Structure formats: structure tokens, C-alpha cells
């Protein structure tokens, strides 16, 4: 069976598989254990009846700490009334990039944006059974701080910190930003379009860097960001409630198929998208993501085709995990996003030193397994796209066929594939009778004009007409002159 790369080997420059968006979340787990937060308040000598005042005090301390970081770096602080974007509808990321470009920031803190968003926090209520106050977890809203950085290692990134207990923290990193910094250090020249490499002088080195990221030691790096931004973390650790436990909230792993240019990719995109949305069944999507249909399966598989400002994309959902294909300039990107890793298995060692498969968790120690699962899904999806019937290529040939051509200063008329005469000519040439020795004038005359009379005049007119058709076919590049030993003697 032909693979996607073998079919398009003349148009494809290289492939690159790497992380795209990575979202890590930190949870101070021991605060969520039975009466964990109540015990923490006891270590701080805070009564439950004074809980509200203590929360307000911690919020003010957090705000003062953020203001201190902003002033020390000389960077702007902006509160967003509309949550995820500014009053003008500009997303937070676009605001940060605009500030970095306007002020020429090359490294360090860009800005801090603040917005009121949903969160999980602690509160106090009266227990209806014993009448005593107790702490509990509830959904609420509070101020969140977004720290945008141009990091020397990870490039453009941000950290989201909750201003109330339990100070949930989220760190966003883009794998392509990290890759760009790695290539800069190794002095490898490349060209970027958005967060994609559209050209690279050393694709082998780029892929080696991507593979190294799968085994990155993440906890110390993530912990360093948390320690820098959360002023209460040392206090929590001193009270013996540990530090953040880091999990992968979302992981995107993309395989980029790099074509020679945009036009080459654009010629096949309509057929690839049509195949992805119409021919890829629910069974296919399950197979791409490493699942089998069985009687206990209760999930739902959905597919959507959507036009975005950047272009078209086809996206498949299997429960909370997704598989999609879209284009970015000269790149066809297949991307697997894992939001629910428990749908996949990971091999673990048991107490008796044997290995067994179990549902995969969100811990950062499983990140290497995320890569394995996602890469296999991307490859299976590409092989599925290899079955697409590429009708778009024919359009260019038909368009050229329907235009007149000039050769050696002489103009030759166009063909009309819908006319009876031209269809008969094409069927005769492609019949297979002339596949070995080719054809001559009288061969076509016998097939196309069998009722021509025996008179010399009619025979001459038919021969001239066939000669004009042969010259027309040759001018359009549909046939070539076959030299034989007899022709050479003549």
C-alpha cells in the first residue's frame, strides 16, 4: 500500500513531529485532602470565623507582590474588564505580543494582565449535623494574573496564577517556540510562519531537538516559575503541606508535512479535506486513536469542517480527545490533542517487578507516553489521507487542455473534452492497441474515419486532417514522435 509520503514524495521536503501547545497545571494536593485546608488554617492560627478576613488579607498580599514584580521589571500592568480580552475585543495573547513588538522586548517579563475568571476555592459553612463551622471546596470567581514572558529557553509563554487559595497555577508553553530557541543556540537557519517552521537548513537536527523535549525534566522548571510568582508557597511548605503537584492539562502533538511551496499544497487540499470529512468513518477515527469498537463503548465520535481566518480545518472528536488536520502556508499539519489521557494505556511496573498496562494519568512523568500515542495517531491519520482521490490535479491538466498552444511560432487550437470528435480521438489513442509500436496516420484514419471513400481526393483530405490532429496532440504535449529504425533509414 502506498503511504502518504511515498505518494507525494516529489512535492514533500520533509516532516517534523513535535509538541505544539502544552498546558501544565499545578495543584497543592495536600490542601484538598480531608480537612487539609482546615489544618493549614490552624497552623496559621486562623479561626474559621475569621476566614473571610484572612482571605481578603492574602488577596491583598498577592496583589502587592504582583505589583512589586511589575515595578521591578518596569513592565505594564493591565486589568481587563471583559475577562478573556480587552474592551476592543483583542485577546490577551495579542495584547502581550503587541506590547513586546512596540517596546522591542527581547527577553524577560512582557506584561501582567489581570482578569476575573472562574475558579475552585475554599469557603466556610455551618455543618447542619453538628452545627460547627467547616471548610469546603466550591466553584467561584476571583482575580487571575497572567504573566507573559519572552523566556530565553521557552520563548513566548505565559503563567496564569489564581489570587485566592489554593493558588492554582497554569503554565502555557509552545513546543515550536522552544524548538526555535534550540535551533538558534545551534546556529541552524530556519524560516517561521506563525509557530511553524516552513524552511530549515537542517531538518535532522530539528527533529532531534523535538525528540529531546519528550524526556525533559519538567518539575524543577515548573516549580521555579511557581516559586517566583507565588509569595505564599514558602509559607505552605513550612507548614508541611508540600508544594505543587504538576499535571498535563492539555497536550497537542503535531506532525508537519512540509511541501515545496504553498501552491503545491493548495492544489491537493480540497481533495484531502473532502476525504477527511466524508470518507473517514467513526470506525476509522477510533482506529486512528488506537481504539477498537466493542460492546462497552459509550463514547461519541463527531467530525466537523470549519473555515477559520487562517484557512480550513477538519476536526474529529472522540470524547474529549481530538484529531485534526489543517494547513499553515506550505505545511499540512496533523495534530492530536489529549485532554483525557485515561482513554489510553501506559505500561507500569508493579510491586512484584512485573509490567502491566493501566489507564494513563495526567502526571508529567507520562509525557513520553503522550508522544508515543499522539505520533502513532498522526501517522495512522496520514495513511488514511493517502487513500484520498486527488481530483484537483486533473483540473490543471483540463484547463491547459482547453487552451490554445503555440509551438515554433505556430498556433494550435484548444481541445474540447466534451465534444464527440475529441472524445473519439482520445479513446482511440488510449485504446491500448498502440501501446507497444505507437500509431501512424493511416492507423488513426482507419479508426476515426472508416467510411472515407476510396477516391484519391478523399484519401488525401483524410490524411491531411489526421496530420493536423497529430500535430495538435504533439503541441499539447499529449504524444511524442516515435523514432524507429525505418524512420532513421528514411
CSV table of C-alpha atoms in Angstrom, one decimal:
chain,number,residue,atom,x,y,z
A,1,UNK,CA,0.0,0.0,0.0
A,2,UNK,CA,1.3,3.4,-0.9
A,3,UNK,CA,1.9,5.7,2.0
A,4,UNK,CA,1.1,9.4,2.1
A,5,UNK,CA,4.8,10.4,1.9
A,6,UNK,CA,5.5,8.0,-1.0
A,7,UNK,CA,2.6,9.3,-3.0
A,8,UNK,CA,3.7,12.9,-2.5
A,9,UNK,CA,7.5,12.3,-2.3
A,10,UNK,CA,8.2,14.7,-5.2
A,11,UNK,CA,6.3,17.6,-3.5
A,12,UNK,CA,7.3,17.0,0.1
A,13,UNK,CA,10.5,18.5,1.5
A,14,UNK,CA,10.5,16.9,5.0
A,15,UNK,CA,8.4,16.1,8.0
A,16,UNK,CA,8.6,17.3,11.6
A,17,UNK,CA,6.9,15.9,14.6
A,18,UNK,CA,6.9,18.0,17.8
A,19,UNK,CA,4.9,19.4,20.7
A,20,UNK,CA,2.6,22.3,19.9
A,21,UNK,CA,0.6,23.7,22.8
A,22,UNK,CA,1.3,22.4,26.2
A,23,UNK,CA,-0.7,23.4,29.3
A,24,UNK,CA,0.6,22.3,32.7
A,25,UNK,CA,-1.4,22.8,35.9
A,26,UNK,CA,-0.1,22.8,39.5
A,27,UNK,CA,-2.2,21.7,42.4
A,28,UNK,CA,-1.2,21.9,46.1
A,29,UNK,CA,-2.8,18.5,46.7
A,30,UNK,CA,-2.5,18.3,50.4
A,31,UNK,CA,-4.8,21.2,50.9
A,32,UNK,CA,-7.6,19.1,49.3
A,33,UNK,CA,-7.2,16.1,51.5
A,34,UNK,CA,-9.7,15.5,54.3
A,35,UNK,CA,-9.8,18.7,56.4
A,36,UNK,CA,-6.5,19.7,54.7
A,37,UNK,CA,-7.3,23.4,54.4
A,38,UNK,CA,-8.7,23.5,57.9
A,39,UNK,CA,-5.5,22.1,59.3
A,40,UNK,CA,-3.5,24.6,57.3
A,41,UNK,CA,-5.5,27.5,58.9
A,42,UNK,CA,-4.8,26.0,62.3
A,43,UNK,CA,-1.0,26.2,61.6
A,44,UNK,CA,-1.5,29.9,60.8
A,45,UNK,CA,-3.6,30.4,63.9
A,46,UNK,CA,-6.7,31.5,61.9
A,47,UNK,CA,-10.1,30.7,63.3
A,48,UNK,CA,-12.8,29.6,60.9
A,49,UNK,CA,-15.0,32.6,61.9
A,50,UNK,CA,-12.1,34.8,60.8
A,51,UNK,CA,-11.8,33.1,57.4
A,52,UNK,CA,-13.2,35.9,55.3
A,53,UNK,CA,-10.8,38.5,56.7
A,54,UNK,CA,-7.9,36.1,56.2
A,55,UNK,CA,-8.8,35.5,52.5
A,56,UNK,CA,-9.0,39.3,51.9
A,57,UNK,CA,-5.7,39.8,53.5
A,58,UNK,CA,-4.0,37.1,51.4
A,59,UNK,CA,-5.5,38.6,48.3
A,60,UNK,CA,-4.0,42.0,49.1
A,61,UNK,CA,-0.6,40.4,49.8
A,62,UNK,CA,-0.8,38.6,46.4
A,63,UNK,CA,-1.7,41.9,44.6
A,64,UNK,CA,1.1,43.7,46.3
A,65,UNK,CA,3.6,41.0,45.3
A,66,UNK,CA,2.4,41.2,41.7
A,67,UNK,CA,2.7,45.0,41.7
A,68,UNK,CA,6.3,44.7,43.1
A,69,UNK,CA,7.3,42.3,40.3
A,70,UNK,CA,5.8,44.6,37.7
A,71,UNK,CA,7.6,47.7,39.0
A,72,UNK,CA,10.9,45.9,39.4
A,73,UNK,CA,10.8,44.8,35.8
A,74,UNK,CA,9.4,48.2,34.6
A,75,UNK,CA,6.6,46.4,32.7
A,76,UNK,CA,2.9,47.4,32.4
A,77,UNK,CA,0.0,46.0,34.4
A,78,UNK,CA,-3.4,46.0,32.8
A,79,UNK,CA,-6.8,44.9,34.2
A,80,UNK,CA,-9.3,43.5,31.7
A,81,UNK,CA,-12.9,44.3,32.4
A,82,UNK,CA,-14.0,41.8,29.7
A,83,UNK,CA,-12.2,38.8,31.1
A,84,UNK,CA,-10.5,37.0,28.2
A,85,UNK,CA,-10.0,40.1,26.1
A,86,UNK,CA,-9.7,43.8,26.1
A,87,UNK,CA,-12.6,46.3,25.6
A,88,UNK,CA,-11.7,46.3,21.9
A,89,UNK,CA,-12.1,42.6,21.6
A,90,UNK,CA,-8.3,41.9,21.5
A,91,UNK,CA,-7.3,38.6,23.1
A,92,UNK,CA,-4.8,38.6,25.9
A,93,UNK,CA,-2.1,36.9,23.8
A,94,UNK,CA,-2.4,39.5,21.1
A,95,UNK,CA,-2.1,42.3,23.7
A,96,UNK,CA,1.1,40.9,25.0
A,97,UNK,CA,2.6,40.4,21.6
A,98,UNK,CA,1.7,43.9,20.6
A,99,UNK,CA,3.4,45.3,23.8
A,100,UNK,CA,6.5,43.2,23.1
A,101,UNK,CA,6.7,44.4,19.5
A,102,UNK,CA,6.0,48.1,20.4
A,103,UNK,CA,8.6,48.2,23.1
A,104,UNK,CA,11.2,46.0,21.5
A,105,UNK,CA,11.3,43.4,24.3
A,106,UNK,CA,13.8,40.6,23.5
A,107,UNK,CA,13.7,38.7,26.8
A,108,UNK,CA,12.0,38.7,30.2
A,109,UNK,CA,8.6,39.8,31.5
A,110,UNK,CA,6.4,41.5,28.9
A,111,UNK,CA,3.4,42.5,30.9
A,112,UNK,CA,0.9,41.3,33.5
A,113,UNK,CA,-2.8,41.1,32.6
A,114,UNK,CA,-5.5,40.6,35.3
A,115,UNK,CA,-9.0,39.3,34.8
A,116,UNK,CA,-11.8,37.9,37.0
A,117,UNK,CA,-12.4,34.3,35.9
A,118,UNK,CA,-13.9,31.1,37.2
A,119,UNK,CA,-12.0,29.1,39.8
A,120,UNK,CA,-12.2,26.5,42.5
A,121,UNK,CA,-11.6,27.9,46.0
A,122,UNK,CA,-12.3,27.2,49.7
A,123,UNK,CA,-15.1,28.6,51.7
A,124,UNK,CA,-16.6,28.1,55.2
A,125,UNK,CA,-20.1,26.9,56.1
A,126,UNK,CA,-22.0,25.5,59.1
A,127,UNK,CA,-22.3,21.8,59.3
A,128,UNK,CA,-26.1,21.0,59.5
A,129,UNK,CA,-25.5,17.9,61.6
A,130,UNK,CA,-23.2,19.2,64.4
A,131,UNK,CA,-23.6,22.9,64.0
A,132,UNK,CA,-19.9,23.5,63.7
A,133,UNK,CA,-18.1,25.5,61.0
A,134,UNK,CA,-16.2,23.6,58.4
A,135,UNK,CA,-14.3,24.3,55.1
A,136,UNK,CA,-15.3,23.0,51.7
A,137,UNK,CA,-14.4,23.5,48.1
A,138,UNK,CA,-16.8,25.4,45.9
A,139,UNK,CA,-16.8,27.0,42.4
A,140,UNK,CA,-16.4,30.7,42.4
A,141,UNK,CA,-14.8,33.7,40.6
A,142,UNK,CA,-11.7,35.5,41.6
A,143,UNK,CA,-8.9,37.6,40.1
A,144,UNK,CA,-6.3,35.8,38.0
A,145,UNK,CA,-2.9,37.1,36.9
A,146,UNK,CA,-1.4,36.4,33.5
A,147,UNK,CA,2.4,36.8,33.4
A,148,UNK,CA,3.6,36.9,29.8
A,149,UNK,CA,7.2,36.2,29.1
A,150,UNK,CA,9.8,36.0,26.4
A,151,UNK,CA,11.7,33.3,28.1
A,152,UNK,CA,15.3,32.6,26.9
A,153,UNK,CA,14.5,28.8,26.9
A,154,UNK,CA,10.8,28.5,26.1
A,155,UNK,CA,10.2,31.7,24.1
A,156,UNK,CA,6.8,33.3,24.2
A,157,UNK,CA,4.8,31.8,27.1
A,158,UNK,CA,2.6,32.8,30.0
A,159,UNK,CA,1.8,31.7,33.6
A,160,UNK,CA,-1.7,32.1,35.0
A,161,UNK,CA,-1.9,32.4,38.8
A,162,UNK,CA,-5.1,32.3,40.9
A,163,UNK,CA,-5.1,35.1,43.5
A,164,UNK,CA,-7.1,33.1,46.2
A,165,UNK,CA,-6.4,29.8,47.9
A,166,UNK,CA,-5.5,27.2,46.8
A,167,UNK,CA,-3.5,29.3,44.3
A,168,UNK,CA,-4.0,27.1,41.3
A,169,UNK,CA,-1.3,27.8,38.7
A,170,UNK,CA,-1.3,27.1,35.0
A,171,UNK,CA,1.8,27.3,32.7
A,172,UNK,CA,1.4,27.6,28.9
A,173,UNK,CA,4.4,26.6,26.8
A,174,UNK,CA,4.6,26.2,23.0
A,175,UNK,CA,6.8,23.4,21.7
A,176,UNK,CA,7.7,25.2,18.5
A,177,UNK,CA,8.8,28.3,20.4
A,178,UNK,CA,11.1,26.0,22.4
A,179,UNK,CA,12.4,24.5,19.2
A,180,UNK,CA,13.2,27.8,17.7
A,181,UNK,CA,15.4,28.7,20.7
A,182,UNK,CA,17.2,25.4,20.4
A,183,UNK,CA,17.9,26.0,16.7
A,184,UNK,CA,19.2,29.5,17.5
A,185,UNK,CA,21.6,28.1,20.0
A,186,UNK,CA,22.9,25.6,17.4
A,187,UNK,CA,23.1,28.3,14.7
A,188,UNK,CA,20.7,26.5,12.4
A,189,UNK,CA,19.0,28.8,10.0
A,190,UNK,CA,15.2,28.5,9.6
A,191,UNK,CA,12.1,30.4,8.5
A,192,UNK,CA,9.0,30.7,10.6
A,193,UNK,CA,5.4,31.3,9.8
A,194,UNK,CA,3.5,31.9,13.0
A,195,UNK,CA,4.6,29.0,15.2
A,196,UNK,CA,5.6,26.7,12.3
A,197,UNK,CA,8.9,26.1,10.5
A,198,UNK,CA,8.3,26.4,6.8
A,199,UNK,CA,12.0,26.0,5.9
A,200,UNK,CA,15.0,24.7,7.8
A,201,UNK,CA,18.6,24.1,6.8
A,202,UNK,CA,19.0,21.0,9.0
A,203,UNK,CA,15.7,19.1,9.5
A,204,UNK,CA,17.5,16.2,11.1
A,205,UNK,CA,18.8,18.5,13.9
A,206,UNK,CA,15.4,20.0,14.3
A,207,UNK,CA,13.8,16.6,14.7
A,208,UNK,CA,16.5,15.5,17.2
A,209,UNK,CA,15.7,18.6,19.3
A,210,UNK,CA,12.0,17.7,19.3
A,211,UNK,CA,12.6,14.2,20.5
A,212,UNK,CA,14.8,15.5,23.3
A,213,UNK,CA,11.9,17.6,24.6
A,214,UNK,CA,9.8,14.4,25.2
A,215,UNK,CA,12.3,13.5,28.0
A,216,UNK,CA,12.6,16.9,29.5
A,217,UNK,CA,12.8,17.2,33.3
A,218,UNK,CA,9.7,19.4,33.8
A,219,UNK,CA,9.0,19.5,37.6
A,220,UNK,CA,12.1,21.6,38.5
A,221,UNK,CA,11.4,24.1,35.7
A,222,UNK,CA,7.7,24.4,36.5
A,223,UNK,CA,8.4,24.7,40.2
A,224,UNK,CA,10.9,27.6,39.6
A,225,UNK,CA,8.1,29.6,37.9
A,226,UNK,CA,5.7,28.9,40.8
A,227,UNK,CA,8.3,29.8,43.4
A,228,UNK,CA,9.0,33.1,41.6
A,229,UNK,CA,5.3,34.2,41.4
A,230,UNK,CA,3.5,32.7,44.4
A,231,UNK,CA,4.6,34.5,47.6
A,232,UNK,CA,2.7,32.0,49.8
A,233,UNK,CA,4.4,28.9,48.5
A,234,UNK,CA,7.3,29.0,51.1
A,235,UNK,CA,4.8,29.5,53.9
A,236,UNK,CA,2.7,26.5,52.7
A,237,UNK,CA,5.9,24.4,52.5
A,238,UNK,CA,7.0,25.4,56.0
A,239,UNK,CA,3.6,24.3,57.3
A,240,UNK,CA,4.4,20.8,55.8
A,241,UNK,CA,1.7,20.9,53.2
A,242,UNK,CA,4.1,20.2,50.3
A,243,UNK,CA,4.3,22.1,47.0
A,244,UNK,CA,2.6,21.9,43.7
A,245,UNK,CA,1.9,18.5,42.0
A,246,UNK,CA,2.2,19.1,38.3
A,247,UNK,CA,-0.1,17.5,35.7
A,248,UNK,CA,-0.6,17.9,32.0
A,249,UNK,CA,-3.9,19.6,31.5
A,250,UNK,CA,-3.7,19.6,27.7
A,251,UNK,CA,-1.0,18.4,25.2
A,252,UNK,CA,-1.0,19.0,21.5
A,253,UNK,CA,1.4,16.9,19.4
A,254,UNK,CA,1.6,17.8,15.7
A,255,UNK,CA,3.2,16.2,12.6
A,256,UNK,CA,4.1,18.8,10.0
A,257,UNK,CA,4.4,17.6,6.3
A,258,UNK,CA,6.4,20.3,4.7
A,259,UNK,CA,5.7,20.9,1.0
A,260,UNK,CA,7.9,22.7,-1.5
A,261,UNK,CA,5.6,25.7,-1.7
A,262,UNK,CA,2.1,26.9,-0.9
A,263,UNK,CA,0.8,26.3,-4.4
A,264,UNK,CA,1.8,22.6,-4.4
A,265,UNK,CA,-0.1,22.0,-1.2
A,266,UNK,CA,-3.1,24.2,-2.1
A,267,UNK,CA,-3.6,22.0,-5.2
A,268,UNK,CA,-4.5,18.9,-3.2
A,269,UNK,CA,-6.1,20.4,-0.1
A,270,UNK,CA,-9.7,20.3,-1.3
A,271,UNK,CA,-9.5,16.6,-2.0
A,272,UNK,CA,-7.7,15.9,1.3
A,273,UNK,CA,-10.3,17.8,3.3
A,274,UNK,CA,-13.2,16.2,1.4
A,275,UNK,CA,-11.8,12.8,2.1
A,276,UNK,CA,-11.2,13.5,5.8
A,277,UNK,CA,-14.8,14.7,6.4
A,278,UNK,CA,-16.7,12.4,4.1
A,279,UNK,CA,-14.7,9.2,3.9
A,280,UNK,CA,-13.2,8.9,7.4
A,281,UNK,CA,-15.9,7.0,9.4
A,282,UNK,CA,-16.3,6.7,13.1
A,283,UNK,CA,-14.6,3.3,13.0
A,284,UNK,CA,-11.6,5.0,11.2
A,285,UNK,CA,-11.3,7.7,13.9
A,286,UNK,CA,-11.4,5.1,16.6
A,287,UNK,CA,-8.6,3.2,14.8
A,288,UNK,CA,-6.5,6.3,14.3
A,289,UNK,CA,-6.7,7.0,18.0
A,290,UNK,CA,-5.8,3.4,18.9
A,291,UNK,CA,-9.2,2.2,19.9
A,292,UNK,CA,-11.4,-0.7,18.9
A,293,UNK,CA,-15.2,-0.9,18.8
A,294,UNK,CA,-16.7,-3.1,21.5
A,295,UNK,CA,-20.0,-3.5,23.2
A,296,UNK,CA,-19.0,-1.4,26.3
A,297,UNK,CA,-18.0,1.6,24.3
A,298,UNK,CA,-20.3,4.5,25.3
A,299,UNK,CA,-18.5,7.5,23.7
A,300,UNK,CA,-19.4,9.6,20.7
A,301,UNK,CA,-17.3,10.3,17.6
A,302,UNK,CA,-18.0,13.6,15.8
A,303,UNK,CA,-16.4,15.3,12.9
A,304,UNK,CA,-16.5,19.0,11.8
A,305,UNK,CA,-15.3,21.0,8.8
A,306,UNK,CA,-14.8,24.7,9.5
A,307,UNK,CA,-13.3,27.7,7.8
A,308,UNK,CA,-11.0,29.8,10.0
A,309,UNK,CA,-9.3,33.1,9.2
A,310,UNK,CA,-6.1,31.1,8.7
A,311,UNK,CA,-7.8,28.5,6.4
A,312,UNK,CA,-9.8,25.3,6.5
A,313,UNK,CA,-9.6,22.6,9.1
A,314,UNK,CA,-11.2,19.2,9.7
A,315,UNK,CA,-11.5,18.1,13.3
A,316,UNK,CA,-12.6,14.8,14.8
A,317,UNK,CA,-13.7,14.4,18.5
A,318,UNK,CA,-13.5,11.1,20.4
A,319,UNK,CA,-14.9,12.0,23.8
A,320,UNK,CA,-12.6,14.8,25.0
A,321,UNK,CA,-9.6,13.9,22.8
A,322,UNK,CA,-9.3,15.3,19.2
A,323,UNK,CA,-7.5,14.6,16.0
A,324,UNK,CA,-7.4,17.3,13.3
A,325,UNK,CA,-5.8,18.3,10.0
A,326,UNK,CA,-5.2,21.9,8.8
A,327,UNK,CA,-2.8,23.8,6.6
A,328,UNK,CA,-0.3,26.6,7.5
A,329,UNK,CA,1.3,28.1,4.4
A,330,UNK,CA,3.3,25.2,2.9
A,331,UNK,CA,2.6,22.9,5.8
A,332,UNK,CA,0.0,20.2,6.2
A,333,UNK,CA,-0.4,19.6,9.9
A,334,UNK,CA,-2.0,16.6,11.5
A,335,UNK,CA,-2.4,17.2,15.2
A,336,UNK,CA,-3.5,15.0,18.2
A,337,UNK,CA,-4.8,16.8,21.3
A,338,UNK,CA,-5.0,14.7,24.5
A,339,UNK,CA,-7.3,16.2,27.2
A,340,UNK,CA,-8.3,12.9,28.7
A,341,UNK,CA,-5.3,10.6,28.9
A,342,UNK,CA,-7.3,7.8,30.7
A,343,UNK,CA,-8.6,6.7,27.3
A,344,UNK,CA,-5.1,5.4,26.6
A,345,UNK,CA,-2.9,2.9,28.4
A,346,UNK,CA,0.6,3.1,29.9
A,347,UNK,CA,2.9,0.3,30.9
A,348,UNK,CA,3.8,0.5,34.6
A,349,UNK,CA,5.9,-1.7,36.9
A,350,UNK,CA,4.1,-3.5,39.7
A,351,UNK,CA,5.3,-4.3,43.2
A,352,UNK,CA,6.4,-7.8,42.1
A,353,UNK,CA,8.6,-6.2,39.4
A,354,UNK,CA,6.3,-7.2,36.5
A,355,UNK,CA,4.8,-4.8,34.0
A,356,UNK,CA,1.2,-4.3,33.2
A,357,UNK,CA,-1.0,-1.8,31.3
A,358,UNK,CA,-3.2,0.6,33.1
A,359,UNK,CA,-5.1,3.8,32.2
A,360,UNK,CA,-2.7,6.7,31.7
A,361,UNK,CA,-2.8,9.5,34.2
A,362,UNK,CA,-2.1,13.2,33.8
A,363,UNK,CA,1.2,13.3,35.7
A,364,UNK,CA,4.1,14.9,33.8
A,365,UNK,CA,6.1,11.6,34.1
A,366,UNK,CA,3.8,10.2,31.4
A,367,UNK,CA,4.7,12.9,28.9
A,368,UNK,CA,6.9,10.5,26.9
A,369,UNK,CA,3.8,8.2,26.5
A,370,UNK,CA,1.8,11.2,25.3
A,371,UNK,CA,4.3,11.5,22.5
A,372,UNK,CA,4.1,7.8,21.5
A,373,UNK,CA,0.3,7.8,21.4
A,374,UNK,CA,0.0,11.1,19.5
A,375,UNK,CA,2.7,10.2,17.0
A,376,UNK,CA,1.1,6.9,16.2
A,377,UNK,CA,-2.3,8.6,15.8
A,378,UNK,CA,-0.9,11.2,13.5
A,379,UNK,CA,0.8,8.6,11.3
A,380,UNK,CA,-2.3,6.4,11.1
A,381,UNK,CA,-4.3,9.5,10.1
A,382,UNK,CA,-1.8,10.4,7.3
A,383,UNK,CA,-2.0,6.9,5.9
A,384,UNK,CA,-5.8,7.4,5.9
A,385,UNK,CA,-5.4,10.6,3.9
A,386,UNK,CA,-3.2,8.6,1.4
A,387,UNK,CA,-6.4,7.0,0.2
A,388,UNK,CA,-7.8,10.3,-1.0
A,389,UNK,CA,-8.6,10.6,-4.7
A,390,UNK,CA,-6.7,13.7,-5.9
A,391,UNK,CA,-9.2,15.1,-8.4
A,392,UNK,CA,-7.8,18.6,-8.0
A,393,UNK,CA,-4.6,17.8,-10.0
A,394,UNK,CA,-6.8,16.9,-13.0
A,395,UNK,CA,-8.3,20.4,-13.1
A,396,UNK,CA,-5.0,22.0,-14.0
A,397,UNK,CA,-4.5,19.5,-16.8
A,398,UNK,CA,-8.0,20.0,-18.2
A,399,UNK,CA,-7.6,23.8,-18.0
A,400,UNK,CA,-4.4,23.5,-20.0
A,401,UNK,CA,-6.0,21.2,-22.5
A,402,UNK,CA,-8.8,23.7,-23.1
A,403,UNK,CA,-6.4,26.5,-24.0
A,404,UNK,CA,-4.7,27.0,-27.3
A,405,UNK,CA,-0.9,26.4,-27.6
A,406,UNK,CA,1.9,27.8,-29.7
A,407,UNK,CA,4.9,25.9,-30.9
A,408,UNK,CA,7.7,27.2,-33.1
A,409,UNK,CA,5.6,30.3,-33.9
A,410,UNK,CA,2.6,28.3,-35.0
A,411,UNK,CA,-0.7,28.4,-33.0
A,412,UNK,CA,-2.6,25.2,-32.3
A,413,UNK,CA,-6.3,25.2,-31.3
A,414,UNK,CA,-7.6,24.0,-28.0
A,415,UNK,CA,-9.3,20.7,-27.3
A,416,UNK,CA,-12.8,20.3,-26.1
A,417,UNK,CA,-13.1,17.2,-24.0
A,418,UNK,CA,-16.9,17.3,-24.1
A,419,UNK,CA,-17.1,17.2,-27.9
A,420,UNK,CA,-17.8,13.9,-29.7
A,421,UNK,CA,-14.8,14.3,-32.1
A,422,UNK,CA,-12.2,14.9,-29.4
A,423,UNK,CA,-13.6,12.1,-27.1
A,424,UNK,CA,-13.3,9.7,-30.0
A,425,UNK,CA,-9.7,10.8,-30.7
A,426,UNK,CA,-8.7,10.3,-27.1
A,427,UNK,CA,-10.4,6.9,-26.9
A,428,UNK,CA,-8.6,5.7,-30.0
A,429,UNK,CA,-5.2,6.8,-28.8
A,430,UNK,CA,-5.8,5.2,-25.3
A,431,UNK,CA,-7.3,2.0,-26.6
A,432,UNK,CA,-4.1,0.1,-25.9
A,433,UNK,CA,-3.6,-1.2,-29.5
A,434,UNK,CA,-0.8,1.3,-30.0
A,435,UNK,CA,0.9,0.9,-26.6
A,436,UNK,CA,4.0,-1.0,-28.0
A,437,UNK,CA,4.6,0.3,-31.5
A,438,UNK,CA,2.7,3.6,-31.5
A,439,UNK,CA,0.5,4.7,-34.3
A,440,UNK,CA,0.7,6.2,-37.8
A,441,UNK,CA,-1.5,8.4,-39.8
A,442,UNK,CA,-3.3,5.6,-41.6
A,443,UNK,CA,-3.9,3.8,-38.2
A,444,UNK,CA,-6.0,6.7,-36.9
A,445,UNK,CA,-7.7,7.2,-40.2
A,446,UNK,CA,-8.9,3.6,-40.2
A,447,UNK,CA,-10.3,4.0,-36.7
A,448,UNK,CA,-11.7,7.6,-36.8
A,449,UNK,CA,-13.0,7.7,-40.4
A,450,UNK,CA,-13.9,4.2,-41.5
A,451,UNK,CA,-16.4,5.5,-44.2
A,452,UNK,CA,-14.0,7.6,-46.2
A,453,UNK,CA,-14.3,6.7,-49.8
A,454,UNK,CA,-11.5,5.1,-52.0
A,455,UNK,CA,-11.0,8.1,-54.2
A,456,UNK,CA,-7.5,9.7,-54.1
A,457,UNK,CA,-9.0,13.1,-53.2
A,458,UNK,CA,-11.0,11.9,-50.2
A,459,UNK,CA,-8.0,9.8,-49.0
A,460,UNK,CA,-5.7,12.9,-49.3
A,461,UNK,CA,-8.2,15.1,-47.3
A,462,UNK,CA,-8.4,12.5,-44.6
A,463,UNK,CA,-4.6,12.1,-44.4
A,464,UNK,CA,-4.2,15.9,-44.1
A,465,UNK,CA,-6.9,16.1,-41.3
A,466,UNK,CA,-5.2,13.3,-39.3
A,467,UNK,CA,-1.8,15.1,-39.8
A,468,UNK,CA,-3.3,18.2,-38.3
A,469,UNK,CA,-4.7,16.3,-35.3
A,470,UNK,CA,-1.4,14.6,-34.7
A,471,UNK,CA,0.4,18.0,-34.8
A,472,UNK,CA,-2.2,19.4,-32.4
A,473,UNK,CA,-1.7,16.4,-30.0
A,474,UNK,CA,2.1,16.9,-30.1
A,475,UNK,CA,1.8,20.7,-29.5
A,476,UNK,CA,-0.3,20.0,-26.3
A,477,UNK,CA,2.4,17.5,-25.1
A,478,UNK,CA,0.0,14.6,-25.3
A,479,UNK,CA,2.1,12.5,-27.7
A,480,UNK,CA,5.7,12.4,-28.8
A,481,UNK,CA,7.4,11.4,-32.1
A,482,UNK,CA,8.4,7.7,-32.0
A,483,UNK,CA,11.7,7.2,-33.9
A,484,UNK,CA,12.2,3.7,-35.4
A,485,UNK,CA,14.9,2.1,-37.4
A,486,UNK,CA,12.8,2.6,-40.5
A,487,UNK,CA,12.3,6.2,-39.8
A,488,UNK,CA,16.1,6.6,-39.2
A,489,UNK,CA,16.8,5.0,-42.6
A,490,UNK,CA,14.4,7.4,-44.3
